[in-house]
Amino acid sequence: MRKKKLKKEKLSKHRKALRQAKKLIPLFAAITTIVVNLINIFKR
């Protein structure tokens, strides 16, 4: 019984992490595009 409960808790934690990642991915993409643009400007 205990092991099954632990697995469920781990799954819920993983799902929460996935949700947070989905929120962070667009933000991360925006930051990376800005950084790439800055690098291109400095290369000129």
PDB file of N, CA and C in Angstrom:
ATOM      1  N   MET A   1       0.832  -1.214   0.000  1.00  0.00           N
ATOM      2  CA  MET A   1       0.000   0.000   0.000  1.00  0.00           C
ATOM      3  C   MET A   1       0.864   1.261   0.000  1.00  0.00           C
ATOM      4  N   ARG A   2       1.879   1.241   0.844  1.00  0.00           N
ATOM      5  CA  ARG A   2       2.725   2.438   0.970  1.00  0.00           C
ATOM      6  C   ARG A   2       3.436   2.761  -0.343  1.00  0.00           C
ATOM      7  N   LYS A   3       3.959   1.727  -0.976  1.00  0.00           N
ATOM      8  CA  LYS A   3       4.699   1.959  -2.226  1.00  0.00           C
ATOM      9  C   LYS A   3       3.801   2.578  -3.290  1.00  0.00           C
ATOM     10  N   LYS A   4       2.572   2.087  -3.402  1.00  0.00           N
ATOM     11  CA  LYS A   4       1.646   2.639  -4.402  1.00  0.00           C
ATOM     12  C   LYS A   4       1.387   4.115  -4.128  1.00  0.00           C
ATOM     13  N   LYS A   5       1.214   4.450  -2.847  1.00  0.00           N
ATOM     14  CA  LYS A   5       0.946   5.844  -2.487  1.00  0.00           C
ATOM     15  C   LYS A   5       2.140   6.718  -2.884  1.00  0.00           C
ATOM     16  N   LEU A   6       3.340   6.232  -2.647  1.00  0.00           N
ATOM     17  CA  LEU A   6       4.539   6.992  -2.992  1.00  0.00           C
ATOM     18  C   LEU A   6       4.601   7.238  -4.496  1.00  0.00           C
ATOM     19  N   LYS A   7       4.273   6.211  -5.266  1.00  0.00           N
ATOM     20  CA  LYS A   7       4.302   6.368  -6.725  1.00  0.00           C
ATOM     21  C   LYS A   7       3.334   7.455  -7.166  1.00  0.00           C
ATOM     22  N   LYS A   8       2.133   7.443  -6.587  1.00  0.00           N
ATOM     23  CA  LYS A   8       1.137   8.455  -6.960  1.00  0.00           C
ATOM     24  C   LYS A   8       1.644   9.846  -6.606  1.00  0.00           C
ATOM     25  N   GLU A   9       2.259   9.986  -5.451  1.00  0.00           N
ATOM     26  CA  GLU A   9       2.784  11.293  -5.041  1.00  0.00           C
ATOM     27  C   GLU A   9       3.868  11.759  -6.008  1.00  0.00           C
ATOM     28  N   LYS A  10       4.721  10.831  -6.403  1.00  0.00           N
ATOM     29  CA  LYS A  10       5.792  11.189  -7.344  1.00  0.00           C
ATOM     30  C   LYS A  10       5.196  11.640  -8.673  1.00  0.00           C
ATOM     31  N   LEU A  11       4.158  10.947  -9.125  1.00  0.00           N
ATOM     32  CA  LEU A  11       3.512  11.304 -10.393  1.00  0.00           C
ATOM     33  C   LEU A  11       2.914  12.699 -10.322  1.00  0.00           C
ATOM     34  N   SER A  12       2.236  12.988  -9.220  1.00  0.00           N
ATOM     35  CA  SER A  12       1.610  14.315  -9.087  1.00  0.00           C
ATOM     36  C   SER A  12       2.685  15.396  -9.067  1.00  0.00           C
ATOM     37  N   LYS A  13       3.793  15.120  -8.391  1.00  0.00           N
ATOM     38  CA  LYS A  13       4.901  16.094  -8.357  1.00  0.00           C
ATOM     39  C   LYS A  13       5.433  16.309  -9.768  1.00  0.00           C
ATOM     40  N   HIS A  14       5.572  15.211 -10.512  1.00  0.00           N
ATOM     41  CA  HIS A  14       6.089  15.292 -11.878  1.00  0.00           C
ATOM     42  C   HIS A  14       5.145  16.125 -12.749  1.00  0.00           C
ATOM     43  N   ARG A  15       3.836  15.897 -12.569  1.00  0.00           N
ATOM     44  CA  ARG A  15       2.859  16.646 -13.364  1.00  0.00           C
ATOM     45  C   ARG A  15       2.928  18.128 -13.038  1.00  0.00           C
ATOM     46  N   LYS A  16       3.093  18.448 -11.762  1.00  0.00           N
ATOM     47  CA  LYS A  16       3.212  19.855 -11.363  1.00  0.00           C
ATOM     48  C   LYS A  16       4.443  20.469 -12.015  1.00  0.00           C
ATOM     49  N   ALA A  17       5.536  19.730 -12.017  1.00  0.00           N
ATOM     50  CA  ALA A  17       6.778  20.216 -12.624  1.00  0.00           C
ATOM     51  C   ALA A  17       6.568  20.448 -14.120  1.00  0.00           C
ATOM     52  N   LEU A  18       5.852  19.530 -14.765  1.00  0.00           N
ATOM     53  CA  LEU A  18       5.586  19.681 -16.199  1.00  0.00           C
ATOM     54  C   LEU A  18       4.779  20.942 -16.472  1.00  0.00           C
ATOM     55  N   ARG A  19       3.774  21.182 -15.607  1.00  0.00           N
ATOM     56  CA  ARG A  19       2.953  22.386 -15.782  1.00  0.00           C
ATOM     57  C   ARG A  19       3.811  23.637 -15.654  1.00  0.00           C
ATOM     58  N   GLN A  20       4.695  23.646 -14.657  1.00  0.00           N
ATOM     59  CA  GLN A  20       5.579  24.802 -14.463  1.00  0.00           C
ATOM     60  C   GLN A  20       6.495  24.962 -15.672  1.00  0.00           C
ATOM     61  N   ALA A  21       6.985  23.855 -16.197  1.00  0.00           N
ATOM     62  CA  ALA A  21       7.871  23.905 -17.359  1.00  0.00           C
ATOM     63  C   ALA A  21       7.133  24.493 -18.560  1.00  0.00           C
ATOM     64  N   LYS A  22       5.879  24.085 -18.737  1.00  0.00           N
ATOM     65  CA  LYS A  22       5.088  24.616 -19.860  1.00  0.00           C
ATOM     66  C   LYS A  22       4.942  26.127 -19.741  1.00  0.00           C
ATOM     67  N   LYS A  23       4.836  26.615 -18.508  1.00  0.00           N
ATOM     68  CA  LYS A  23       4.731  28.064 -18.308  1.00  0.00           C
ATOM     69  C   LYS A  23       6.076  28.731 -18.573  1.00  0.00           C
ATOM     70  N   LEU A  24       7.166  28.042 -18.215  1.00  0.00           N
ATOM     71  CA  LEU A  24       8.496  28.642 -18.326  1.00  0.00           C
ATOM     72  C   LEU A  24       9.060  28.580 -19.745  1.00  0.00           C
ATOM     73  N   ILE A  25       8.655  27.570 -20.521  1.00  0.00           N
ATOM     74  CA  ILE A  25       9.225  27.409 -21.869  1.00  0.00           C
ATOM     75  C   ILE A  25       9.066  28.665 -22.733  1.00  0.00           C
ATOM     76  N   PRO A  26       7.875  29.282 -22.827  1.00  0.00           N
ATOM     77  CA  PRO A  26       7.747  30.500 -23.648  1.00  0.00           C
ATOM     78  C   PRO A  26       8.648  31.621 -23.146  1.00  0.00           C
ATOM     79  N   LEU A  27       8.720  31.753 -21.820  1.00  0.00           N
ATOM     80  CA  LEU A  27       9.571  32.787 -21.222  1.00  0.00           C
ATOM     81  C   LEU A  27      11.027  32.528 -21.599  1.00  0.00           C
ATOM     82  N   PHE A  28      11.453  31.265 -21.458  1.00  0.00           N
ATOM     83  CA  PHE A  28      12.827  30.892 -21.779  1.00  0.00           C
ATOM     84  C   PHE A  28      13.118  31.149 -23.257  1.00  0.00           C
ATOM     85  N   ALA A  29      12.161  30.830 -24.112  1.00  0.00           N
ATOM     86  CA  ALA A  29      12.328  31.055 -25.555  1.00  0.00           C
ATOM     87  C   ALA A  29      12.513  32.538 -25.839  1.00  0.00           C
ATOM     88  N   ALA A  30      11.719  33.372 -25.172  1.00  0.00           N
ATOM     89  CA  ALA A  30      11.832  34.820 -25.373  1.00  0.00           C
ATOM     90  C   ALA A  30      13.209  35.307 -24.939  1.00  0.00           C
ATOM     91  N   ILE A  31      13.681  34.812 -23.790  1.00  0.00           N
ATOM     92  CA  ILE A  31      15.000  35.235 -23.290  1.00  0.00           C
ATOM     93  C   ILE A  31      16.087  34.814 -24.275  1.00  0.00           C
ATOM     94  N   THR A  32      16.006  33.572 -24.768  1.00  0.00           N
ATOM     95  CA  THR A  32      17.038  33.094 -25.694  1.00  0.00           C
ATOM     96  C   THR A  32      17.047  33.910 -26.981  1.00  0.00           C
ATOM     97  N   THR A  33      15.865  34.260 -27.486  1.00  0.00           N
ATOM     98  CA  THR A  33      15.811  35.059 -28.722  1.00  0.00           C
ATOM     99  C   THR A  33      16.442  36.430 -28.491  1.00  0.00           C
ATOM    100  N   ILE A  34      16.176  37.014 -27.329  1.00  0.00           N
ATOM    101  CA  ILE A  34      16.761  38.327 -27.010  1.00  0.00           C
ATOM    102  C   ILE A  34      18.284  38.210 -26.951  1.00  0.00           C
ATOM    103  N   VAL A  35      18.766  37.162 -26.296  1.00  0.00           N
ATOM    104  CA  VAL A  35      20.218  36.961 -26.170  1.00  0.00           C
ATOM    105  C   VAL A  35      20.844  36.788 -27.550  1.00  0.00           C
ATOM    106  N   VAL A  36      20.206  35.976 -28.398  1.00  0.00           N
ATOM    107  CA  VAL A  36      20.730  35.742 -29.753  1.00  0.00           C
ATOM    108  C   VAL A  36      20.786  37.055 -30.528  1.00  0.00           C
ATOM    109  N   ASN A  37      19.745  37.857 -30.405  1.00  0.00           N
ATOM    110  CA  ASN A  37      19.719  39.148 -31.097  1.00  0.00           C
ATOM    111  C   ASN A  37      20.851  40.045 -30.605  1.00  0.00           C
ATOM    112  N   LEU A  38      21.075  40.057 -29.304  1.00  0.00           N
ATOM    113  CA  LEU A  38      22.154  40.879 -28.740  1.00  0.00           C
ATOM    114  C   LEU A  38      23.508  40.419 -29.270  1.00  0.00           C
ATOM    115  N   ILE A  39      23.706  39.092 -29.332  1.00  0.00           N
ATOM    116  CA  ILE A  39      24.981  38.555 -29.832  1.00  0.00           C
ATOM    117  C   ILE A  39      25.179  38.979 -31.289  1.00  0.00           C
ATOM    118  N   ASN A  40      24.118  38.886 -32.085  1.00  0.00           N
ATOM    119  CA  ASN A  40      24.209  39.277 -33.498  1.00  0.00           C
ATOM    120  C   ASN A  40      24.561  40.753 -33.630  1.00  0.00           C
ATOM    121  N   ILE A  41      24.005  41.588 -32.768  1.00  0.00           N
ATOM    122  CA  ILE A  41      24.298  43.030 -32.815  1.00  0.00           C
ATOM    123  C   ILE A  41      25.775  43.268 -32.482  1.00  0.00           C
ATOM    124  N   PHE A  42      26.272  42.543 -31.464  1.00  0.00           N
ATOM    125  CA  PHE A  42      27.669  42.753 -31.057  1.00  0.00           C
ATOM    126  C   PHE A  42      28.651  42.203 -32.084  1.00  0.00           C
ATOM    127  N   LYS A  43      28.240  41.171 -32.832  1.00  0.00           N
ATOM    128  CA  LYS A  43      29.132  40.580 -33.841  1.00  0.00           C
ATOM    129  C   LYS A  43      29.389  41.555 -34.980  1.00  0.00           C
ATOM    130  N   ARG A  44      28.454  42.443 -35.258  1.00  0.00           N
ATOM    131  CA  ARG A  44      28.625  43.411 -36.348  1.00  0.00           C
ATOM    132  C   ARG A  44      29.655  44.402 -35.937  1.00  0.00           C
TER     133      ARG A  44
END
